[in-house]
CSV table of C-alpha atoms in Angstrom, one decimal:
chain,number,residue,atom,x,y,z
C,1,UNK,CA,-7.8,0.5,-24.3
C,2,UNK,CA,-5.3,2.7,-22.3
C,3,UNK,CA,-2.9,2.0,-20.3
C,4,UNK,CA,-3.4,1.6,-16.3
C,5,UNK,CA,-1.3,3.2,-13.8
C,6,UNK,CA,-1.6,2.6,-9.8
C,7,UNK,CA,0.5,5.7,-8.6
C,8,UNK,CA,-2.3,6.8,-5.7
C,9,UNK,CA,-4.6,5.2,-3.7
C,10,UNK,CA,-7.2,6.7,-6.0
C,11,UNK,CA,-6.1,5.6,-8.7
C,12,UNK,CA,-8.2,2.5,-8.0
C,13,UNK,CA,-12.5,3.1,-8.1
C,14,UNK,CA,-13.9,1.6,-4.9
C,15,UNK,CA,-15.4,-1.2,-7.4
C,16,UNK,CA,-12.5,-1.7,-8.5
C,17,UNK,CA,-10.5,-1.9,-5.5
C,18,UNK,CA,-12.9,-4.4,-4.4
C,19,UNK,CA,-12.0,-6.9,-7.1
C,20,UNK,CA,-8.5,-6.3,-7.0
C,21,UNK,CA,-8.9,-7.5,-3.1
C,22,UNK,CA,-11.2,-10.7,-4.4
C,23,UNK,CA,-8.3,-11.6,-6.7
C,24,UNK,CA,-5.6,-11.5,-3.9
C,25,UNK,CA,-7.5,-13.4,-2.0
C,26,UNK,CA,-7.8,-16.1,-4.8
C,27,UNK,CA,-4.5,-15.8,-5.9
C,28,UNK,CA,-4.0,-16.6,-1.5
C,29,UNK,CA,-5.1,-19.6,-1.8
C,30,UNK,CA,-4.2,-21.0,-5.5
C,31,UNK,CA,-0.8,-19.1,-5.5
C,32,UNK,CA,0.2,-20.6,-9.0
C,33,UNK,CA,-2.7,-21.0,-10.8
C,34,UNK,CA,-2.5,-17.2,-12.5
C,35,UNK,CA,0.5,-17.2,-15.1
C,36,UNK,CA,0.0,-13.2,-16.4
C,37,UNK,CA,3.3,-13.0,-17.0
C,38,UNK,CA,4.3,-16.7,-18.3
C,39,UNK,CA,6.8,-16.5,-20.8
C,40,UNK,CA,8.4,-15.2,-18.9
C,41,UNK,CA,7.6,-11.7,-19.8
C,42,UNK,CA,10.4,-9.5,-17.1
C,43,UNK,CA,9.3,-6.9,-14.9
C,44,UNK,CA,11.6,-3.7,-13.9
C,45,UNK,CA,11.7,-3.4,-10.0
C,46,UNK,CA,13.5,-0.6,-9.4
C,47,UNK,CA,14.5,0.8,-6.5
C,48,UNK,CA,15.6,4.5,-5.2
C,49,UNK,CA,15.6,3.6,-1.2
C,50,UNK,CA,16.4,0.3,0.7
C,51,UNK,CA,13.7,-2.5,1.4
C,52,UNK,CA,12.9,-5.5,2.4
C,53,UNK,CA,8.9,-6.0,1.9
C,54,UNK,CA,8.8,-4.6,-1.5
C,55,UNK,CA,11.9,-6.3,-2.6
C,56,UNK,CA,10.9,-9.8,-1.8
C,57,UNK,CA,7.4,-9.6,-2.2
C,58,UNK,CA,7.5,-8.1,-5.9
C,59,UNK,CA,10.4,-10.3,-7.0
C,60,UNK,CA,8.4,-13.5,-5.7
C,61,UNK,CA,5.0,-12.0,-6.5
C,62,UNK,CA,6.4,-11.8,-10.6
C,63,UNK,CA,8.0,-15.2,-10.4
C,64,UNK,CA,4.9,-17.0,-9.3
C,65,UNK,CA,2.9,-15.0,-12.0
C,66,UNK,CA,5.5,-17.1,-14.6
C,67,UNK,CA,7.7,-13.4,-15.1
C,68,UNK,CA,11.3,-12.9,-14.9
C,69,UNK,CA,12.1,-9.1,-12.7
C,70,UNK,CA,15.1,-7.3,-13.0
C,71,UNK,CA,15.8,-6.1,-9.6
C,72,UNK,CA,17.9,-2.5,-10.6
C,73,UNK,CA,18.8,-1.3,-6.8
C,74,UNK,CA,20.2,2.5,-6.0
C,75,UNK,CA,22.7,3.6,-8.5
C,76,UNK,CA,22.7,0.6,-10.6
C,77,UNK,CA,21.0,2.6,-13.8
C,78,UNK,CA,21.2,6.1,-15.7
C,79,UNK,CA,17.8,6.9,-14.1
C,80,UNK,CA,18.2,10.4,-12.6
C,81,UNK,CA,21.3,10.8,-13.6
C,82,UNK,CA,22.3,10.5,-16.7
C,83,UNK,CA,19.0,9.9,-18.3
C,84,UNK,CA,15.3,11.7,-18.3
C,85,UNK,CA,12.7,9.7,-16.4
C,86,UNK,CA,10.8,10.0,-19.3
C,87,UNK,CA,13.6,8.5,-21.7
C,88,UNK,CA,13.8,5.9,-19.5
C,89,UNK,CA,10.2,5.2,-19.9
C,90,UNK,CA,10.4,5.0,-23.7
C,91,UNK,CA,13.3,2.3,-23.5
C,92,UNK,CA,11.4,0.0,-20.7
C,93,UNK,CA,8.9,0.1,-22.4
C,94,UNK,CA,9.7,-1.8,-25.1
C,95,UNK,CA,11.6,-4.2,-23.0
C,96,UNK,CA,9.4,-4.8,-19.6
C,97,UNK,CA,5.7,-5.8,-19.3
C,98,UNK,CA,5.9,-3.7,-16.2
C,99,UNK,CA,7.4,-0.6,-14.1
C,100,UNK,CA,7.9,-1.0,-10.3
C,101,UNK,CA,9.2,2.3,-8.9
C,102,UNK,CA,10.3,2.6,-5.3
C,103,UNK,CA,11.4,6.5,-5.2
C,104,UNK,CA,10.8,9.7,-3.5
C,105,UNK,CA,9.0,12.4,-5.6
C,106,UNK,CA,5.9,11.0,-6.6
C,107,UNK,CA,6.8,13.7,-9.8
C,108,UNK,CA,9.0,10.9,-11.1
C,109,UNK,CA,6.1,8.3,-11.1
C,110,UNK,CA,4.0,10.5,-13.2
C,111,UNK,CA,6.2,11.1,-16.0
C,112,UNK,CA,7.3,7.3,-16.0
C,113,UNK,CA,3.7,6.5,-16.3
C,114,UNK,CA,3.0,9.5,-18.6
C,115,UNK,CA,6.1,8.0,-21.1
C,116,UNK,CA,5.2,4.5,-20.5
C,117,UNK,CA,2.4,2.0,-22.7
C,118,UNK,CA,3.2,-0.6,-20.3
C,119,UNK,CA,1.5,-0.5,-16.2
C,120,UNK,CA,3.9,1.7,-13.6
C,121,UNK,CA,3.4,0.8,-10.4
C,122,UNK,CA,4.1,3.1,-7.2
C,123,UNK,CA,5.8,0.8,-4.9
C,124,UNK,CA,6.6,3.4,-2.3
C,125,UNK,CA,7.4,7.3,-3.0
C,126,UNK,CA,7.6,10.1,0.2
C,127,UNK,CA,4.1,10.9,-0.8
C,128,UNK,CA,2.1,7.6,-0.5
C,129,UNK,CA,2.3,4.0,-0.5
C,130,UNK,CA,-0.7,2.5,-1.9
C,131,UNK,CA,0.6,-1.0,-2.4
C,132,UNK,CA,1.1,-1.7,1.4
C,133,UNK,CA,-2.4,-0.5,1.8
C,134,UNK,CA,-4.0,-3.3,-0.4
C,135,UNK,CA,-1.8,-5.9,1.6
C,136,UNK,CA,-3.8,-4.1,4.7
C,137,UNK,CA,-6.8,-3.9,3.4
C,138,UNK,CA,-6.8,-7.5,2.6
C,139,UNK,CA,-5.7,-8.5,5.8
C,140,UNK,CA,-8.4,-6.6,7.6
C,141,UNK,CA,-10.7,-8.6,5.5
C,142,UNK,CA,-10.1,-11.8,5.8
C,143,UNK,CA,-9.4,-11.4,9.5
C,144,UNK,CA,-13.3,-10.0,10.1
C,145,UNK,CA,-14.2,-12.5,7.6
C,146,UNK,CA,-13.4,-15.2,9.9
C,147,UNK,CA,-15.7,-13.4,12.4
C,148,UNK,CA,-18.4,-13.7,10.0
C,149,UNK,CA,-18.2,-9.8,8.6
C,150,UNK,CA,-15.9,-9.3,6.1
C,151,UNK,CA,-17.6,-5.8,4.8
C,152,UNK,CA,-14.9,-3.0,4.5
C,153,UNK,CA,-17.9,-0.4,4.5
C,154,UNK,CA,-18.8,1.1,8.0
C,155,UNK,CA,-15.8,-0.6,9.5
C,156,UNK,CA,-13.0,2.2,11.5
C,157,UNK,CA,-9.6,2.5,11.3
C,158,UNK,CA,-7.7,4.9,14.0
C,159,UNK,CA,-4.1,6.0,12.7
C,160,UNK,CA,-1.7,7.1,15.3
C,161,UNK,CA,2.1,9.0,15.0
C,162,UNK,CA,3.5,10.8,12.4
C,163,UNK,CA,-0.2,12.2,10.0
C,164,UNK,CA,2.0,13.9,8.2
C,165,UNK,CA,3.6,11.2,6.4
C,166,UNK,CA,2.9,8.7,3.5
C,167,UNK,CA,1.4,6.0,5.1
C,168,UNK,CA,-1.3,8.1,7.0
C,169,UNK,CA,-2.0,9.8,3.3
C,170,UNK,CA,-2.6,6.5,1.7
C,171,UNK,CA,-4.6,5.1,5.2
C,172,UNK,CA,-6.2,8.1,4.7
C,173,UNK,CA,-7.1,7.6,0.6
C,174,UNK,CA,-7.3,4.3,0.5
C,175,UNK,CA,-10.0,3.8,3.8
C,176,UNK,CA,-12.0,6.3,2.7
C,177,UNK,CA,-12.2,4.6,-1.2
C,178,UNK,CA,-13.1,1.2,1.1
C,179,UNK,CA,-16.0,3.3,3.0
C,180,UNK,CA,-14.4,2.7,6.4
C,181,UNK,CA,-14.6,5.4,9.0
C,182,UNK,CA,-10.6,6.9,9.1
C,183,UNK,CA,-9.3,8.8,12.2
C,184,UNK,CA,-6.1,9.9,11.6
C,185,UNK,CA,-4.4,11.4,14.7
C,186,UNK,CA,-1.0,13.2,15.0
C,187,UNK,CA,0.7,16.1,16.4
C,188,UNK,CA,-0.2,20.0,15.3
C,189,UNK,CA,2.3,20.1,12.4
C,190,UNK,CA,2.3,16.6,11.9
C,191,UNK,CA,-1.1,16.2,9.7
C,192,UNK,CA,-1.9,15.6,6.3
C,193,UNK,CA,-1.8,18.3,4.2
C,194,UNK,CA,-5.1,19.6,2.9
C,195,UNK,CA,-5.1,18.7,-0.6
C,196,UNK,CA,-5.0,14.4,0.7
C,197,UNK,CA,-7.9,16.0,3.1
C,198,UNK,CA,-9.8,17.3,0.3
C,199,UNK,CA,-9.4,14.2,-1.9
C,200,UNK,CA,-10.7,12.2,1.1
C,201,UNK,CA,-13.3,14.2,1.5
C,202,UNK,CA,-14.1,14.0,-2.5
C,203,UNK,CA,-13.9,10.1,-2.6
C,204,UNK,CA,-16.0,9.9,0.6
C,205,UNK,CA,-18.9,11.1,-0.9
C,206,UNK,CA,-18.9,8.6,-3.5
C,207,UNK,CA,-18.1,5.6,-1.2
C,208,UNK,CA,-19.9,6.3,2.1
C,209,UNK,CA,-16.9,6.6,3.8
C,210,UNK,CA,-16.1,9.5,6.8
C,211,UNK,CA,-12.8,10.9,7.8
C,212,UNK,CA,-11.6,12.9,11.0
C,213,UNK,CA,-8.4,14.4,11.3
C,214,UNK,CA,-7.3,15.0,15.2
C,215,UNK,CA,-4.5,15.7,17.7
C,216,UNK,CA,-6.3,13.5,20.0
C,217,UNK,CA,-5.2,10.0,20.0
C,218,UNK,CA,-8.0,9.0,21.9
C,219,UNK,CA,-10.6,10.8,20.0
C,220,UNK,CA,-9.4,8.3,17.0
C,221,UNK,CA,-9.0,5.4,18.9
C,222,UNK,CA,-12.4,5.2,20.7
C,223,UNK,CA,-13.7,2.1,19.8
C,224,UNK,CA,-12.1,1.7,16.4
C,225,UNK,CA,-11.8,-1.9,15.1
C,226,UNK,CA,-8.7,-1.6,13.5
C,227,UNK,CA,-5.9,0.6,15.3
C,228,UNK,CA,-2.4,1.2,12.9
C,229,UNK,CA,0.9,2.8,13.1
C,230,UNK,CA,4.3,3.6,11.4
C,231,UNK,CA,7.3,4.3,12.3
C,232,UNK,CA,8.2,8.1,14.2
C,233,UNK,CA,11.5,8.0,12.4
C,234,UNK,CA,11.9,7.7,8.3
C,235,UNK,CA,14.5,7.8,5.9
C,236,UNK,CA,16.2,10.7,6.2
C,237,UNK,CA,15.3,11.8,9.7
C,238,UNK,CA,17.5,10.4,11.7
C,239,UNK,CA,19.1,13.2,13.1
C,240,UNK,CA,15.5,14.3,14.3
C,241,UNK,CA,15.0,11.2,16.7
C,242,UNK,CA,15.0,12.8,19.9
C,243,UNK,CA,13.5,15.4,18.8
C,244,UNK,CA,10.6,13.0,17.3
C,245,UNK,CA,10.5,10.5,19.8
C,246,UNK,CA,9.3,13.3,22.6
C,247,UNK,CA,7.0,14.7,19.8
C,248,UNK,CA,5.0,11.9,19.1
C,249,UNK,CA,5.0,10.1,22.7
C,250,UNK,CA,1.7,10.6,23.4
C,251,UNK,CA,0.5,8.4,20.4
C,252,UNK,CA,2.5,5.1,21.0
C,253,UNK,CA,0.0,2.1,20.4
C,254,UNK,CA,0.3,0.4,23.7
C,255,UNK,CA,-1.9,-1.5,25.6
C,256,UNK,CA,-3.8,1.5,27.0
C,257,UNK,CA,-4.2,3.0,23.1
C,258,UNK,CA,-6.0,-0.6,22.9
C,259,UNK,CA,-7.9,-0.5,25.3
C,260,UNK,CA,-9.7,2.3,24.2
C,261,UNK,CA,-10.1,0.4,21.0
C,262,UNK,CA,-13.4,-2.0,20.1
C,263,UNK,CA,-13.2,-5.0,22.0
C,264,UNK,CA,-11.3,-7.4,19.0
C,265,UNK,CA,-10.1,-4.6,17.5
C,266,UNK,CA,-6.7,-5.6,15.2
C,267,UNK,CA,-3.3,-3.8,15.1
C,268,UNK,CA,-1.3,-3.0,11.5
C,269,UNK,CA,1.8,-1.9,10.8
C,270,UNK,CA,3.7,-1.9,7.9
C,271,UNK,CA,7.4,-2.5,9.6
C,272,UNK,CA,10.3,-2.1,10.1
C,273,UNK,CA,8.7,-1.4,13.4
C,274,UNK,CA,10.7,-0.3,16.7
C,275,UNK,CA,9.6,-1.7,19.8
C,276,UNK,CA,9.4,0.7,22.8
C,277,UNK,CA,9.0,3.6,20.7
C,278,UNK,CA,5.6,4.0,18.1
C,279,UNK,CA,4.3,0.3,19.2
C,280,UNK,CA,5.4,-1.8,22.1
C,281,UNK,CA,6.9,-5.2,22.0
C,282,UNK,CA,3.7,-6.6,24.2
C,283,UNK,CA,1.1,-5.5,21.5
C,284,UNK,CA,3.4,-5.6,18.4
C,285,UNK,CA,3.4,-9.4,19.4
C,286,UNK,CA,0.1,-9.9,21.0
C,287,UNK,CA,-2.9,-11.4,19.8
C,288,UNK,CA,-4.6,-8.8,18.3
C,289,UNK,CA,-1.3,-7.9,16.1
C,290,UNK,CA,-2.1,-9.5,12.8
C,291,UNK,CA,1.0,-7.9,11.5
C,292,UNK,CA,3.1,-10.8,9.8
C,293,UNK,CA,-0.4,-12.0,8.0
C,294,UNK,CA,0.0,-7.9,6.7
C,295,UNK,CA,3.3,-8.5,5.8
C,296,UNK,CA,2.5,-11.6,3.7
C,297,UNK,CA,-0.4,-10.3,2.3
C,298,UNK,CA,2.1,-7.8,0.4
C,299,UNK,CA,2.7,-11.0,-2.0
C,300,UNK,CA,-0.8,-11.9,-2.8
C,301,UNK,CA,-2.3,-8.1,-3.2
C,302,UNK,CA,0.4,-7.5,-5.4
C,303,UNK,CA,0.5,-10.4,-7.4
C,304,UNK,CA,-3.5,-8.9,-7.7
C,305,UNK,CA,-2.8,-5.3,-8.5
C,306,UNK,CA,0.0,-6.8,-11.4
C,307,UNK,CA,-2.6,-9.2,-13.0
C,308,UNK,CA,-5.2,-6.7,-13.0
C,309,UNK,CA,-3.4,-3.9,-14.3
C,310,UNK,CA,-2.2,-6.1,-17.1
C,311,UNK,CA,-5.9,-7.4,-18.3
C,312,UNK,CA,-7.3,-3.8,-17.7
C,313,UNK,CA,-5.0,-2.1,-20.1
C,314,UNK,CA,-5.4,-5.3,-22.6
C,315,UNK,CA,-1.8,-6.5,-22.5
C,316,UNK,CA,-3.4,-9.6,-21.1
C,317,UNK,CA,-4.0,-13.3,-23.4
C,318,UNK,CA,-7.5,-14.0,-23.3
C,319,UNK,CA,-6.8,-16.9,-20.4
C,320,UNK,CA,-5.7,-14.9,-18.1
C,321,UNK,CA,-8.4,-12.3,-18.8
C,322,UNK,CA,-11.4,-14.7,-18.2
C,323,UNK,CA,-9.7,-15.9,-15.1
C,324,UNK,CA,-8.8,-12.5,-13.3
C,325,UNK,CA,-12.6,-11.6,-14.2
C,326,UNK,CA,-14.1,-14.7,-12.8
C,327,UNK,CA,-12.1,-14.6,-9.7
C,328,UNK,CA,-12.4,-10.4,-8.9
C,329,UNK,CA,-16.0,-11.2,-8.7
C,330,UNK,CA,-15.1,-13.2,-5.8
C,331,UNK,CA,-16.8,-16.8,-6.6
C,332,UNK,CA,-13.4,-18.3,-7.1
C,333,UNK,CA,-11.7,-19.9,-4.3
């Protein structure tokens, strides 16, 4: 059995995605009754940038899974410096039951996960962020589902701002594998680049999902049921805020971006968000902002994606195996 790795959206089938998203919402509602890491086995969390969601939400996530993680934040280890990412996969290996790697060049996560027998997880690199997009993808379930339709398939998504950037690369990857309709909309020069077009287009074919990739906010917003965001202004771009915040005006999610919206339709974003500028304070905390459900749901589809990985690549006792299987079928609750 070989080791599994969740570096990309894709790295996920959309069958498998599905039952990660069943066992979050299990592990929702019985918080404590999965102990994949008891022991307590430890977990690296490492971090390259700043956070706050991440940071909390994996180190609670382990502990209720009966781990132990070893927060290392910037600078704190040789990685990068002194020491190859891919000696640093060899000695965590034998010391961690996973690897948790907020960073920027998704180059790094492939040659931890190439040197590593044990799961590495991408919990945010300048290329995509895959984990926040099982917290959203959960949250867009269950919030349907109490309509009476929780079926990702058919369902659209409208992305607005900066296309260009890692969260509309995973909205784009990670809708598509789901079989929702995906607008993304952004500035010319502000896009995703064509190699995330063409493996959206490739995974759309499989799932039944559709993409479109505009400049026109409100050709992506017209009647979408689920309307999302980030923020104009990353790490590292600071000294481009003017500059951005004219650039990407036209696509603030405000009431009139709503409007345009399905009638019901939902709002994401992944924070830190700034009011007045990509999302205004009236819809960031209005009633169809299910955005601090998103934000907890970072806990539960991560606690998931951990469980999963470690019964998929047989590092698992049999316990936990029978109960991750029983409950990603989505009978559990």
């Amino acid at each position: 059995m070989s080791t599994r790795h969740f570096l990309t959206d894709l790295d996920l089938t959309n069958e498998e995605l599905l039952k990660v998203l069943n066992l979050a919402d299990y592990l929702k509602v019985n918080p404590y009754a999965l102990k994949a890491l008891q022991g307590p086995q430890t977990a690296a969390v490492i971090f390259d940038k700043t956070s706050t969601r991440t940071r909390f939400s994996f180190a609670a996530g382990i502990a209720a899974l009966g781990g132990q993680p070893i927060i290392v934040n910037p600078g704190e280890s040789q990685l990068g410096h002194k020491e190859s990412v891919a000696d640093t996969a060899r000695v965590l290996e034998k010391q961690v039951s996973l690897i948790i790697w907020r960073t920027y060049a998704q180059a790094g996560l492939k040659e931890m996960a190439q040197y590593s027998r044990v799961p590495v997880i991408n919990a945010l690199s300048d290329d995509y962020h895959p984990c926040q997009l099982l917290a959203d993808l959960q949250t867009i379930r269950e919030h349907f589902a109490a309509q009476g339709n929780a079926e990702l398939t058919g369902r659209s998504l409208a992305y607005l701002g900066d296309a260009a950037n890692n969260m509309a690369n995973s909205y784009l990857l990670a809708g598509v594998n789901a079989g929702m309709d995906v607008r993304i909309a952004g500035p010319q020069g502000y896009l995703p680049a064509e190699e995330i077009v063409q493996a959206a287009q490739q995974r759309a074919a499989l799932t039944g999902g559709s993409l479109t990739i505009t400049t026109d906010p409100q050709t992506a917003l017209k009647n979408a049921d689920v309307v999302a965001t980030d923020t104009w202004i990353s790490m590292g771009q600071e000294d481009e805020k003017a500059q951005r915040m004219e650039l990407f005006s036209d696509y603030q999610v405000n009431s009139a971006a709503l409007a345009l919206a399905a009638p019901g339709a939902i709002v994401l974003h992944c924070l830190p968000a700034y009011r007045g500028a990509e999302i205004t304070a009236e819809v960031i905390d209005g009633p169809q902002s299910v955005i601090w459900d998103e934000a907890e749901n970072r806990l539960h589809a991560q606690k998931a994606l951990m469980a999963w990985l470690l019964v998929e690549s047989g590092l698992a006792d049999e316990q936990t195996a029978a109960l991750v299987r029983e409950a990603e079928q989505g009978t559990l609750r």
